[in-house]
Coordinates of C-alpha atoms in Angstrom, one line a residue:
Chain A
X25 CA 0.0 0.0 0.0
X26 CA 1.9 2.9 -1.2
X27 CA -0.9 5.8 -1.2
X28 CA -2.1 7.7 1.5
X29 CA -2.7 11.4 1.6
X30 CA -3.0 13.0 -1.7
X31 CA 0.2 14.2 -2.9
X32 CA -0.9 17.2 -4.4
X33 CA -3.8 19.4 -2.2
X34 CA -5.6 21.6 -4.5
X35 CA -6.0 19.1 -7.2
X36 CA -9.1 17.8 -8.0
X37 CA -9.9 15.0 -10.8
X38 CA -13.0 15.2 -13.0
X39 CA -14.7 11.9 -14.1
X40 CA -16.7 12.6 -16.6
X41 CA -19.5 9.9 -18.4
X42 CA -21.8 11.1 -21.2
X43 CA -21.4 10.2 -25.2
X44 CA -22.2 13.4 -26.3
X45 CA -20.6 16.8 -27.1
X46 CA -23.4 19.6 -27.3
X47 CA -26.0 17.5 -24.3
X48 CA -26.7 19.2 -20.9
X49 CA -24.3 16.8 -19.7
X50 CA -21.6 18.4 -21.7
X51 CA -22.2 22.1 -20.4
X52 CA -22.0 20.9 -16.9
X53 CA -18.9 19.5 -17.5
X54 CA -17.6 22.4 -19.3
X55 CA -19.0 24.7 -16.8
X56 CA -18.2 22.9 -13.6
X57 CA -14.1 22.2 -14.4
X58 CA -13.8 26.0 -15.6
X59 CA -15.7 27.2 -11.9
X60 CA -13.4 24.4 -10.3
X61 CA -10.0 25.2 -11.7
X62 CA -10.6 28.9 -9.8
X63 CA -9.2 27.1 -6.9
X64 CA -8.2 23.7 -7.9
X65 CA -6.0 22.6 -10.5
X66 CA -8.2 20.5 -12.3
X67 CA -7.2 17.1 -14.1
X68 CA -10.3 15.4 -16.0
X69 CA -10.7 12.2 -17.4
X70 CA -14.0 12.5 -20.0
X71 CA -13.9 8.4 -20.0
X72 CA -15.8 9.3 -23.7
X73 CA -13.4 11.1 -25.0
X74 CA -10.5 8.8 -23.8
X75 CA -12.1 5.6 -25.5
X76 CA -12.1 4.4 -22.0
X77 CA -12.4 0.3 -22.8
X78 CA -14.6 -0.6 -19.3
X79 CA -14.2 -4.4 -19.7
X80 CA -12.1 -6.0 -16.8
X81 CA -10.2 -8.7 -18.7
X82 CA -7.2 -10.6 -18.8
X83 CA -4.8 -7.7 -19.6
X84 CA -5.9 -6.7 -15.9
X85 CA -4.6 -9.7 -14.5
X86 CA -0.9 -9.5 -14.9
X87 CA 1.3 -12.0 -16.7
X88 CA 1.1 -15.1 -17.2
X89 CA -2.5 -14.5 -18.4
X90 CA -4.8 -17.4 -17.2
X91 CA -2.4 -18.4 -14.2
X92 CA -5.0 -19.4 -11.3
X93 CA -6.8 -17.1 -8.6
X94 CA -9.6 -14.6 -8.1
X95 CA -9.9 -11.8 -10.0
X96 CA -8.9 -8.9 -7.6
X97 CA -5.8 -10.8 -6.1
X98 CA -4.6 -10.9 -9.4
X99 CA -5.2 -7.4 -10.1
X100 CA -3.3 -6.7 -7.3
X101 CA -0.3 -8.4 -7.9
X102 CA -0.3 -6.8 -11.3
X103 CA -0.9 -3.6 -9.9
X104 CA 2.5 -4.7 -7.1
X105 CA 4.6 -5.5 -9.7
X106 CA 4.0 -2.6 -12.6
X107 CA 1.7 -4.6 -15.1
X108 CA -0.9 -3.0 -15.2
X109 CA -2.5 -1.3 -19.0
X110 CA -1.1 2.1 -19.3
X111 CA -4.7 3.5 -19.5
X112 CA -5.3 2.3 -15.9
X113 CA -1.8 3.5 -14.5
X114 CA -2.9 6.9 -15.7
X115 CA -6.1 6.8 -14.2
X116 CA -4.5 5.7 -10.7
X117 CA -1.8 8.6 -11.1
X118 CA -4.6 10.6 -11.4
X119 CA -6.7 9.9 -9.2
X120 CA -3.7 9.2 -6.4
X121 CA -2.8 13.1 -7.3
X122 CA -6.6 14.5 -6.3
X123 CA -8.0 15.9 -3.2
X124 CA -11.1 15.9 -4.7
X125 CA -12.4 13.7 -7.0
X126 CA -15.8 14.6 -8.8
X127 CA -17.7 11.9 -10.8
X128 CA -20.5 13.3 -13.4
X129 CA -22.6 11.1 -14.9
X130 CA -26.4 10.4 -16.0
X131 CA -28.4 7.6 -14.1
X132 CA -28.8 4.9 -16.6
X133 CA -30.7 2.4 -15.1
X134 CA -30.6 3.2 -11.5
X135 CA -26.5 3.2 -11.8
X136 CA -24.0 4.6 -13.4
X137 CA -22.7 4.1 -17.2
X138 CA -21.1 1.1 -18.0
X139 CA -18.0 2.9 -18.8
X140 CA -17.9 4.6 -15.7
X141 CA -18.0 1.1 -13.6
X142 CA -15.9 -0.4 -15.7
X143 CA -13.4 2.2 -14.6
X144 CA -14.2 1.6 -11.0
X145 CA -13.9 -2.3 -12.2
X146 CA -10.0 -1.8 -13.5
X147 CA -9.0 1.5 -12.0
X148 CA -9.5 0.7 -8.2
X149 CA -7.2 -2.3 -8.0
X150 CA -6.4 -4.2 -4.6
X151 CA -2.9 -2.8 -3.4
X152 CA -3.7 0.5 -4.9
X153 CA -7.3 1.6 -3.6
X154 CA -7.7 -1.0 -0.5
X155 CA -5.6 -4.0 0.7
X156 CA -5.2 -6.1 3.6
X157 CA -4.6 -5.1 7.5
X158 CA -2.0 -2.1 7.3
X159 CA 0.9 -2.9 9.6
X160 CA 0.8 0.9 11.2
X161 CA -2.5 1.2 12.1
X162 CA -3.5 -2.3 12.7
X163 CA -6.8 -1.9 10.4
X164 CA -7.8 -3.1 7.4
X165 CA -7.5 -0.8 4.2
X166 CA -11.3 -0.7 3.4
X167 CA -14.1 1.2 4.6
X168 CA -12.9 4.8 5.9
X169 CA -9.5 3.4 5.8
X170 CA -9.3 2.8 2.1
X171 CA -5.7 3.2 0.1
X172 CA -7.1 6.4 -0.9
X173 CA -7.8 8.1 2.4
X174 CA -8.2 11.5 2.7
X175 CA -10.1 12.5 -0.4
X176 CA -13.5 13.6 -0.6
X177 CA -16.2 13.1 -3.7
X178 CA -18.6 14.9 -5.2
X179 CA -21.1 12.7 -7.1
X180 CA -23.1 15.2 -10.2
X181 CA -25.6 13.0 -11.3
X182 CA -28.6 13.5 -14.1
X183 CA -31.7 12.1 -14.1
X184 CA -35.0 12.5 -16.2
X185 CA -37.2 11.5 -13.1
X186 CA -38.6 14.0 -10.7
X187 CA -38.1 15.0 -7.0
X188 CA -40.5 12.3 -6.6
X189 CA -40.2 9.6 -8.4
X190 CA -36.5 8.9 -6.3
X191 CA -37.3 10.8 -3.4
X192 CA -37.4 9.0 -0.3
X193 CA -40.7 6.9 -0.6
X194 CA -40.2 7.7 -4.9
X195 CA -41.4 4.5 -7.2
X196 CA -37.8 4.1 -8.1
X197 CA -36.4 4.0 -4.4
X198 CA -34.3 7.0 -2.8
X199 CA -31.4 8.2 -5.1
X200 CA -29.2 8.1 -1.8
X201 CA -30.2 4.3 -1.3
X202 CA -30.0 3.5 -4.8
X203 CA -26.2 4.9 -4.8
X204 CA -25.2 3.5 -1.8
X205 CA -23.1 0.9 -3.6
X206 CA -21.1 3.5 -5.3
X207 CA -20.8 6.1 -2.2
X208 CA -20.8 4.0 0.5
X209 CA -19.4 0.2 -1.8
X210 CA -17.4 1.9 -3.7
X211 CA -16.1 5.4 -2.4
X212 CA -16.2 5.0 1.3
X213 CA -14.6 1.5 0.7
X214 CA -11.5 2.8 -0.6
X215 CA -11.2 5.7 1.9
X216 CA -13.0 8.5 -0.2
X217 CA -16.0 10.6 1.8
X218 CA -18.9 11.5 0.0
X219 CA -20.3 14.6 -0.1
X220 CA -24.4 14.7 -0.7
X221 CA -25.4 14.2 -3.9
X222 CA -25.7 16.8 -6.4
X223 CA -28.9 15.6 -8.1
X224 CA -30.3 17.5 -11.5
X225 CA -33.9 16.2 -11.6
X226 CA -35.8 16.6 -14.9
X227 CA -32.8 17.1 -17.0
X228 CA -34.5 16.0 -20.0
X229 CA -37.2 18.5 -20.1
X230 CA -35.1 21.4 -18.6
X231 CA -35.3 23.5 -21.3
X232 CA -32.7 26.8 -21.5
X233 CA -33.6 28.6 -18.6
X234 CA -33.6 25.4 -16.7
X235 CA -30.2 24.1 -18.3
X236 CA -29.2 28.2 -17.0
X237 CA -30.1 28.0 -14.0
X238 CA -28.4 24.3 -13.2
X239 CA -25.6 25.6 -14.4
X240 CA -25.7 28.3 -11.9
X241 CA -26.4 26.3 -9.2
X242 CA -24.1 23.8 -10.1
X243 CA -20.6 26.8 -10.0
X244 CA -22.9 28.1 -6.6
X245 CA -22.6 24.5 -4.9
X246 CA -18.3 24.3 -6.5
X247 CA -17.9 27.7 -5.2
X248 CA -18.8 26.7 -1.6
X249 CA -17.7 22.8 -1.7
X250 CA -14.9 23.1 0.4
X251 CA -17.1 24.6 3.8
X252 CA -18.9 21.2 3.3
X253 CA -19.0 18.9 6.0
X254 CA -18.9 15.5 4.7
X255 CA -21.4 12.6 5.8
X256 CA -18.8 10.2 7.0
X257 CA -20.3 6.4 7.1
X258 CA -19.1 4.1 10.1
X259 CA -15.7 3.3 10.1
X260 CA -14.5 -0.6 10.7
X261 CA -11.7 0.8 13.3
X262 CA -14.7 2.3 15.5
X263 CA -15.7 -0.9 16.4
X264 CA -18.9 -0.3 15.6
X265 CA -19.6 -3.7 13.6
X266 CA -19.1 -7.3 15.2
X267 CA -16.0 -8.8 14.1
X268 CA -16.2 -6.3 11.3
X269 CA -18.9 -7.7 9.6
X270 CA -22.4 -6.8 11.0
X271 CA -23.5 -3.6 13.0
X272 CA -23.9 -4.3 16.8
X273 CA -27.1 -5.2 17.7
X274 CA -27.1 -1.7 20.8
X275 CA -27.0 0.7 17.5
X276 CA -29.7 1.5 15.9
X277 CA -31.8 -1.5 16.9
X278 CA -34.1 -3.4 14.4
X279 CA -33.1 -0.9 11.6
X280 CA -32.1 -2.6 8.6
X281 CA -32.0 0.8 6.0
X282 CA -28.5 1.4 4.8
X283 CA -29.0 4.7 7.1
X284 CA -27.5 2.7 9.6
X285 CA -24.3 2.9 7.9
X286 CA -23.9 6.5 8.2
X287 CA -21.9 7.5 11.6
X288 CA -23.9 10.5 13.4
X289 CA -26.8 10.1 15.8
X290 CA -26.0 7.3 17.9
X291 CA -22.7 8.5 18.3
X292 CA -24.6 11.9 19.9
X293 CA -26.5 10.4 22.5
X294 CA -25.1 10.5 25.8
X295 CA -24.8 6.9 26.3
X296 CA -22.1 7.2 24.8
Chain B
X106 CA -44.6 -1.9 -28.3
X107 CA -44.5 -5.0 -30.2
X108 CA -43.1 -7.3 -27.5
X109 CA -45.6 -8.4 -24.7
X110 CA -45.6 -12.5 -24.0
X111 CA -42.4 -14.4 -24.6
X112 CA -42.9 -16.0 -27.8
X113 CA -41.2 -19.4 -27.1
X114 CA -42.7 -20.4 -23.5
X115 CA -39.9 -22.9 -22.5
X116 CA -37.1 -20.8 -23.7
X117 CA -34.2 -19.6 -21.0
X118 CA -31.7 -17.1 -21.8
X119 CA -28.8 -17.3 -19.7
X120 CA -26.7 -14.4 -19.2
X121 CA -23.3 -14.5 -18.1
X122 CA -20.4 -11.8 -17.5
X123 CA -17.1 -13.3 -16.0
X124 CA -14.2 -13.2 -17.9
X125 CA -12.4 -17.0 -16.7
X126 CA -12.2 -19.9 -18.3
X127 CA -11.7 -22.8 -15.5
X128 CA -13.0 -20.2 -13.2
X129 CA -15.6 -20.9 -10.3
X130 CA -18.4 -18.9 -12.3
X131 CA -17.4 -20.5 -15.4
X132 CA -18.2 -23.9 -13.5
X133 CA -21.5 -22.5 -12.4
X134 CA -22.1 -21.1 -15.9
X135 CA -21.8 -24.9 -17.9
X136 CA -23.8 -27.0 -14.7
X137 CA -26.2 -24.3 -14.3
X138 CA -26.7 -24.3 -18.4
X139 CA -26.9 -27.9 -18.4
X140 CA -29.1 -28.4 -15.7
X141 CA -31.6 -26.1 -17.2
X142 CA -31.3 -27.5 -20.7
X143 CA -33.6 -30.4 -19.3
X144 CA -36.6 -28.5 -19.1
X145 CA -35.5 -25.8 -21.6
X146 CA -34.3 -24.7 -24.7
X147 CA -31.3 -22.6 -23.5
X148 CA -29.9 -19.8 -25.4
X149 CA -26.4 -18.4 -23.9
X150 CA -24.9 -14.6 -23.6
X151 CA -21.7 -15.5 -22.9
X152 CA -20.6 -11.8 -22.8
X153 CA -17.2 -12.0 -22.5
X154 CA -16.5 -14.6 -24.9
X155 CA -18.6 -13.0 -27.2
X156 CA -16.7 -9.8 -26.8
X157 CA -19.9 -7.8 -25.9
X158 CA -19.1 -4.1 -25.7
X159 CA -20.9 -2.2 -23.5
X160 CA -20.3 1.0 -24.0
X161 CA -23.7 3.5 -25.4
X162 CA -22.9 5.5 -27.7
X163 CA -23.4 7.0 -31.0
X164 CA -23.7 3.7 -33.0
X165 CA -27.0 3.6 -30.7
X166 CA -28.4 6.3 -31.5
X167 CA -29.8 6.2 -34.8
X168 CA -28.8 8.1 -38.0
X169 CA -27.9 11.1 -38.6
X170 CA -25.0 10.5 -35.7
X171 CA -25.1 13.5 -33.5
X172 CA -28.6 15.0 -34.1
X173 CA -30.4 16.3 -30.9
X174 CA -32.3 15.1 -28.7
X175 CA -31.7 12.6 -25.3
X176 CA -30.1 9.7 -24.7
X177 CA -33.4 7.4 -24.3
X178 CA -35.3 9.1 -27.0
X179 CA -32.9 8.6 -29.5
X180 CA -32.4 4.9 -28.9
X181 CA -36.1 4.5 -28.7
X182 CA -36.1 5.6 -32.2
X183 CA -33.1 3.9 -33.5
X184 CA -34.9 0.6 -32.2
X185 CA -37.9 1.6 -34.1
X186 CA -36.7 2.1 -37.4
X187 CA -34.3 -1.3 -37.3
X188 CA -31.2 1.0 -36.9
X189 CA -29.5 -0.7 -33.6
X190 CA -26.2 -2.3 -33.8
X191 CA -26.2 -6.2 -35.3
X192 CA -25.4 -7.4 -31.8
X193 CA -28.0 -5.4 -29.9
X194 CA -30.3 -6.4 -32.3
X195 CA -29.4 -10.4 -31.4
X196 CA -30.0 -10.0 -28.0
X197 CA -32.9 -8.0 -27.9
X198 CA -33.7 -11.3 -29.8
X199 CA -32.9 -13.4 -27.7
X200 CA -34.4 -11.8 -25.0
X201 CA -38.0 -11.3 -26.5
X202 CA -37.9 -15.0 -27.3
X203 CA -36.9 -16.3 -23.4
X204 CA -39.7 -17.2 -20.6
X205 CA -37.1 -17.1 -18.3
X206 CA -34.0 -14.8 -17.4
X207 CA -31.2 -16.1 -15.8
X208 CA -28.5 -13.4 -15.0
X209 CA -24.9 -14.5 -13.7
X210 CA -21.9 -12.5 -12.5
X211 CA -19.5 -12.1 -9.7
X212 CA -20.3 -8.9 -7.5
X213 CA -17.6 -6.2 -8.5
X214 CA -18.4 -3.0 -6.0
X215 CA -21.2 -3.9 -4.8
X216 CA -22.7 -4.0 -8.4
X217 CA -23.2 -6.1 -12.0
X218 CA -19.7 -6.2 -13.9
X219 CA -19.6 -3.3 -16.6
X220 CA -19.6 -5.6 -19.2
X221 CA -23.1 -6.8 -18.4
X222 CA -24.4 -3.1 -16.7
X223 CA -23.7 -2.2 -20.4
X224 CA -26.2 -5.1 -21.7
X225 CA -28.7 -3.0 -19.8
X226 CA -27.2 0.1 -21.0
X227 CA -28.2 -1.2 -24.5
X228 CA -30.4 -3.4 -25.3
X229 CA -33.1 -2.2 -23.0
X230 CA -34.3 0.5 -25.3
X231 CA -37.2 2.2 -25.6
X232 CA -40.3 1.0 -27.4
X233 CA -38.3 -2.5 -26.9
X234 CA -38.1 -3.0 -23.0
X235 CA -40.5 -0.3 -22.0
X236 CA -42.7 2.6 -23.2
X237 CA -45.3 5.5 -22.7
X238 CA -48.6 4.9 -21.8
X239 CA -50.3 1.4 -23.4
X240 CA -53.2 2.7 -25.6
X241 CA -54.6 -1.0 -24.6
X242 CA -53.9 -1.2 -21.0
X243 CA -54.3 2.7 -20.3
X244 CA -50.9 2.5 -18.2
X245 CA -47.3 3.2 -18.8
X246 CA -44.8 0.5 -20.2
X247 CA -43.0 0.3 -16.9
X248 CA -42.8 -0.9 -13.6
X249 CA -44.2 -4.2 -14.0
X250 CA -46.1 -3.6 -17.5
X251 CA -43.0 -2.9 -19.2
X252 CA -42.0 -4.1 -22.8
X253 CA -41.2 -7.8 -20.9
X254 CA -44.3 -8.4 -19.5
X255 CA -44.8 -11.9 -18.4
X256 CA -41.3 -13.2 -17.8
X257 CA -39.1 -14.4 -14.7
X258 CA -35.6 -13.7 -13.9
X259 CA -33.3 -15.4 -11.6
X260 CA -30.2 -13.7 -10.0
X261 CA -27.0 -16.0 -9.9
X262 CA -24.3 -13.7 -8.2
X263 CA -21.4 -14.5 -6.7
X264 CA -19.4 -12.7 -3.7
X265 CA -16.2 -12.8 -1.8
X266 CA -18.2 -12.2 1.0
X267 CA -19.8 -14.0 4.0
X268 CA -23.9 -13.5 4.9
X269 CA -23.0 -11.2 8.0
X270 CA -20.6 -8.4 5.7
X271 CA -23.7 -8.5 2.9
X272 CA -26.6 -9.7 5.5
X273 CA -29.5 -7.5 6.7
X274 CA -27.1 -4.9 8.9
X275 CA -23.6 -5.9 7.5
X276 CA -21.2 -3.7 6.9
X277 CA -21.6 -3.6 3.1
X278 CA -25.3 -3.3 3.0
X279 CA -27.9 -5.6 2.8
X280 CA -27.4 -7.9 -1.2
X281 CA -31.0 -7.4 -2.0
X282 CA -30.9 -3.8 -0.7
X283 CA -27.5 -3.3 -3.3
X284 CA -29.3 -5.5 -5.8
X285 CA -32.5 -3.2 -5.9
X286 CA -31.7 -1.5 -9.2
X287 CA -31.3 -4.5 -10.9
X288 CA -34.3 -6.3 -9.4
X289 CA -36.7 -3.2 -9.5
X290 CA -35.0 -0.8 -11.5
X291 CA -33.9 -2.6 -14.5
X292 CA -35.6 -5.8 -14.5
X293 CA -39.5 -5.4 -12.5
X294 CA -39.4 -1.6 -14.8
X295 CA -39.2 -3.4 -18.2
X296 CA -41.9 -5.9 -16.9
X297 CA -39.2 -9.3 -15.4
X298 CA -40.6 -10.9 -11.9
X299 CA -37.4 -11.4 -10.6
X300 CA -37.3 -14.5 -8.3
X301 CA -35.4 -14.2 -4.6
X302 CA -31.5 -14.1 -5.3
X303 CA -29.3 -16.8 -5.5
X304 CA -25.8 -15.5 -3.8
X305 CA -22.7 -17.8 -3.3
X306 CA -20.8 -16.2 -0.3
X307 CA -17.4 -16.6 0.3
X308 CA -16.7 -17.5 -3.6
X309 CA -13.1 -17.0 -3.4
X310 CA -12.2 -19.4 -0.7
X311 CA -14.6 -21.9 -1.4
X312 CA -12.1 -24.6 -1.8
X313 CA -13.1 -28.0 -4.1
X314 CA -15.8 -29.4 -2.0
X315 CA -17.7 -25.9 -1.2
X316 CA -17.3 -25.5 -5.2
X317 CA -19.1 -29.1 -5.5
X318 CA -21.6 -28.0 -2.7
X319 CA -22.2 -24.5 -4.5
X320 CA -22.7 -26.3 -8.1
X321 CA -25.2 -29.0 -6.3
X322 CA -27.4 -26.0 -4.8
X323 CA -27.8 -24.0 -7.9
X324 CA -28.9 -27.7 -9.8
X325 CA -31.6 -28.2 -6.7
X326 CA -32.4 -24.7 -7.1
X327 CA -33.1 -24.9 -11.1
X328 CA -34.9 -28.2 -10.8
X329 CA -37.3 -26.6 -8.3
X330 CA -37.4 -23.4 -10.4
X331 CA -40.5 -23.4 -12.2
X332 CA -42.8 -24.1 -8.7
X333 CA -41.1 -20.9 -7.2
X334 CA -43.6 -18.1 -6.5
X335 CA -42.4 -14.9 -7.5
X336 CA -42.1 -11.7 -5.1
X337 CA -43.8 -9.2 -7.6
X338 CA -42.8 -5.4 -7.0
X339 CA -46.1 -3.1 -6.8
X340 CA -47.7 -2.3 -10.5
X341 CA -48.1 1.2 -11.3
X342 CA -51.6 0.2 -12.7
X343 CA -52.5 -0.7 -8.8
X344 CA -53.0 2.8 -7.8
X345 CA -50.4 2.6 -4.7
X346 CA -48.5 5.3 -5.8
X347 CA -49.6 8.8 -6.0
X348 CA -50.1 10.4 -9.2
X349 CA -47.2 7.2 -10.3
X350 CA -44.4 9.0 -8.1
X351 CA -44.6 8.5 -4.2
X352 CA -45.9 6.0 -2.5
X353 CA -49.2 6.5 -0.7
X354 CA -48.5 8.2 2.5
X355 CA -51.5 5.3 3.8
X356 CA -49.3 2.4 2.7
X357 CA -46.7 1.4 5.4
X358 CA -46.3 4.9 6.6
X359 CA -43.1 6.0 7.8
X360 CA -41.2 3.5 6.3
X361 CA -38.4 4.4 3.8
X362 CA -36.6 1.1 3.1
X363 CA -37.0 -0.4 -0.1
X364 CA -39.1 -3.2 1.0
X365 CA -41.7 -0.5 0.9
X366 CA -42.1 -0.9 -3.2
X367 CA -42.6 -5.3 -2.6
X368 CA -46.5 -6.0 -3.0
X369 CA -47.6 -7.9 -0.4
X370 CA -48.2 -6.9 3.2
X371 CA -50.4 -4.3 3.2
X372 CA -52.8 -6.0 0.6
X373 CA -53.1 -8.5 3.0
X374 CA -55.0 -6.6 5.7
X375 CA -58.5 -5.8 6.3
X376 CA -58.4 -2.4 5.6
X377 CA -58.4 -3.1 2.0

């Protein structure tokens, strides 16, 4: 585990994840790196542009190809011993470099583009983003403690749907819960704290005082992104989970919402 | 909307996205295949072998490349005027033709690999897998009476992880709470009952006779497949939802989890 703090403060990376120059999509991103790079210097990776290939395949696995194990032990011997594709050693280097990493994409399906998990998929590699019990702190290198510890994430996401429809009782389930696996799974996990959501509802039918005025509120929320207290989830060296696997049955009792995760009230009370 | 009931009852088509030969999942893939071929005709997505690329983009998107317009709209026309991509095309085949849905992949972050989140990405277009309102029905083509109406689904997904890190308060969040976009949001929105989940814990340390136990479970599992109820997610057309957005505020008040969208309890009651 070679990363820890990032090595450059007042950098920030960009992920960016929409096929198409000209969309609402593409003047956020526009708009957001140019209100960014006031006070960061801003690195972007527009996975589009790149020709970002998001399949995790044998070229991820290190040489020999085909030799036996699971899929992310072999990843992270590759990534230990300097094999992995050039595209994902840039994206690493990247990423490594940030303070804050931003990830922009529409919600396709309740999730995010395949491109943009496929760079999750190759990009955060065992070794590199999480590993193992570190020898220092006596903790395994996941959940709060991640190899990229230190960082904090701003998620921009689209959607055509309404305040309703993935609001919290919303036919399609609450936005937070349904990007749990990618805040909380996938962020969190590798030490990264989420910031809330920036959600853009109706961003199909916007039209160009709506596309206006999320640009504006888009720079508004950049502009004041570093007073922003982050949500921290629970983290595994708190104790707070049973052997590290389930939460203790005194917090939170009977409550099975991935609220539970988050660390905050319980923490408040004075029984503790 | 041309699609409604499959057109072959006794057809499966078996989705798979790992990218091992020899591998655990690849074991699963040919018992699981085989077992099923008893009872059905079984027609295979072997995504990675068939070098499936997932990536939307403009080759989706009808002709001219480029003209305005979003990202579902534009497929939703490509798809009806026969412009989609050969491959999308086949499986959209494929698909149409199957009674029953069997999607298999290791859990990568807490989600579907990108290679099979692009599958979704597309070949669930518009006017395909889902639609405006049914001049027929007088509902939308969505949340169970989407473009699939009348098929199954089962879940075969594999994870490095034991029951307590993915159970009901574990650490990583409950598997059918992570799952919910694929159950509900992709699959019970373009009309697929899916049936409960089949997960392998601990997949990487299984060792030879937990593999043999694992591909004896899945068999007993397809054999009984057929007699399985289903655990059908509410209908749009049932009226629980307000104006189709938020759930009633009479139906299981309070709760925000998203066992509040499964049909069941509260049709059980007196009150209704």
């Amino acid at each position: 585990m070679t990363i820890s703090h990032p090595s450059r403060p007042g950098t920030a990376l960009w992920v960016y994840a929409h096929p198409r120059r000209g969309s609402f999509n593409d003047r956020l991103f526009r708009a957001g790196t140019e209100a960014l790079s006031r006070r960061y210097e801003v690195a972007t990776s527009d996975l589009y542009a790149q020709g970002f290939d998001p399949v995790l395949g044998d070229r991820d696995l290190g040489r020999p190809a085909g030799r036996p194990g699971n899929i992310a032990d072999l990843a992270g011997e590759a990534y230990a011993r300097g094999e992995l594709a050039p595209e994902v050693r840039e994206e690493q280097s990247k990423l490594a470099a940030a303070e804050l990493l931003v990830l922009q994409f529409p919600l396709w399906w309740y999730g995010v583009p395949a491109i943009l998990k496929g760079w999750f998929d190759r990009v955060l590699t065992a070794g590199f983003a999480y590993g193992d019990l570190d020898p220092e702190l006596g903790v395994p290198r996941r959940y709060g403690d991640g190899g990229l510890f230190g960082r904090r994430a701003l998620v921009v996401v689209t959607a055509g749907e309404d305040d309703r429809s993935i609001g919290r009782r919303g036919i399609s389930g609450d936005i937070d819960s349904l990007l749990f696996p990618l805040t909380h799974g996938t962020l969190w996990y590798v030490g990264i704290e989420a910031l809330g959501l920036h959600v853009v509802h109706d961003a199909d039918t916007l039209g160009a005082e709506g596309v206006d005025r999320e640009i504006a509120r888009l720079r508004d929320r950049l502009d004041g992104l570093d007073a922003e207290p982050a949500r921290p989830f629970r983290r595994l060296r708190d104790g707070d989970y049973r052997d590290t696997r389930a939460l203790r049955e005194d917090l939170l009792p009977g409550r099975t919402d991935f609220g539970i995760h988050l660390a905050g009230d319980d923490r408040l009370g004075a029984a503790r």
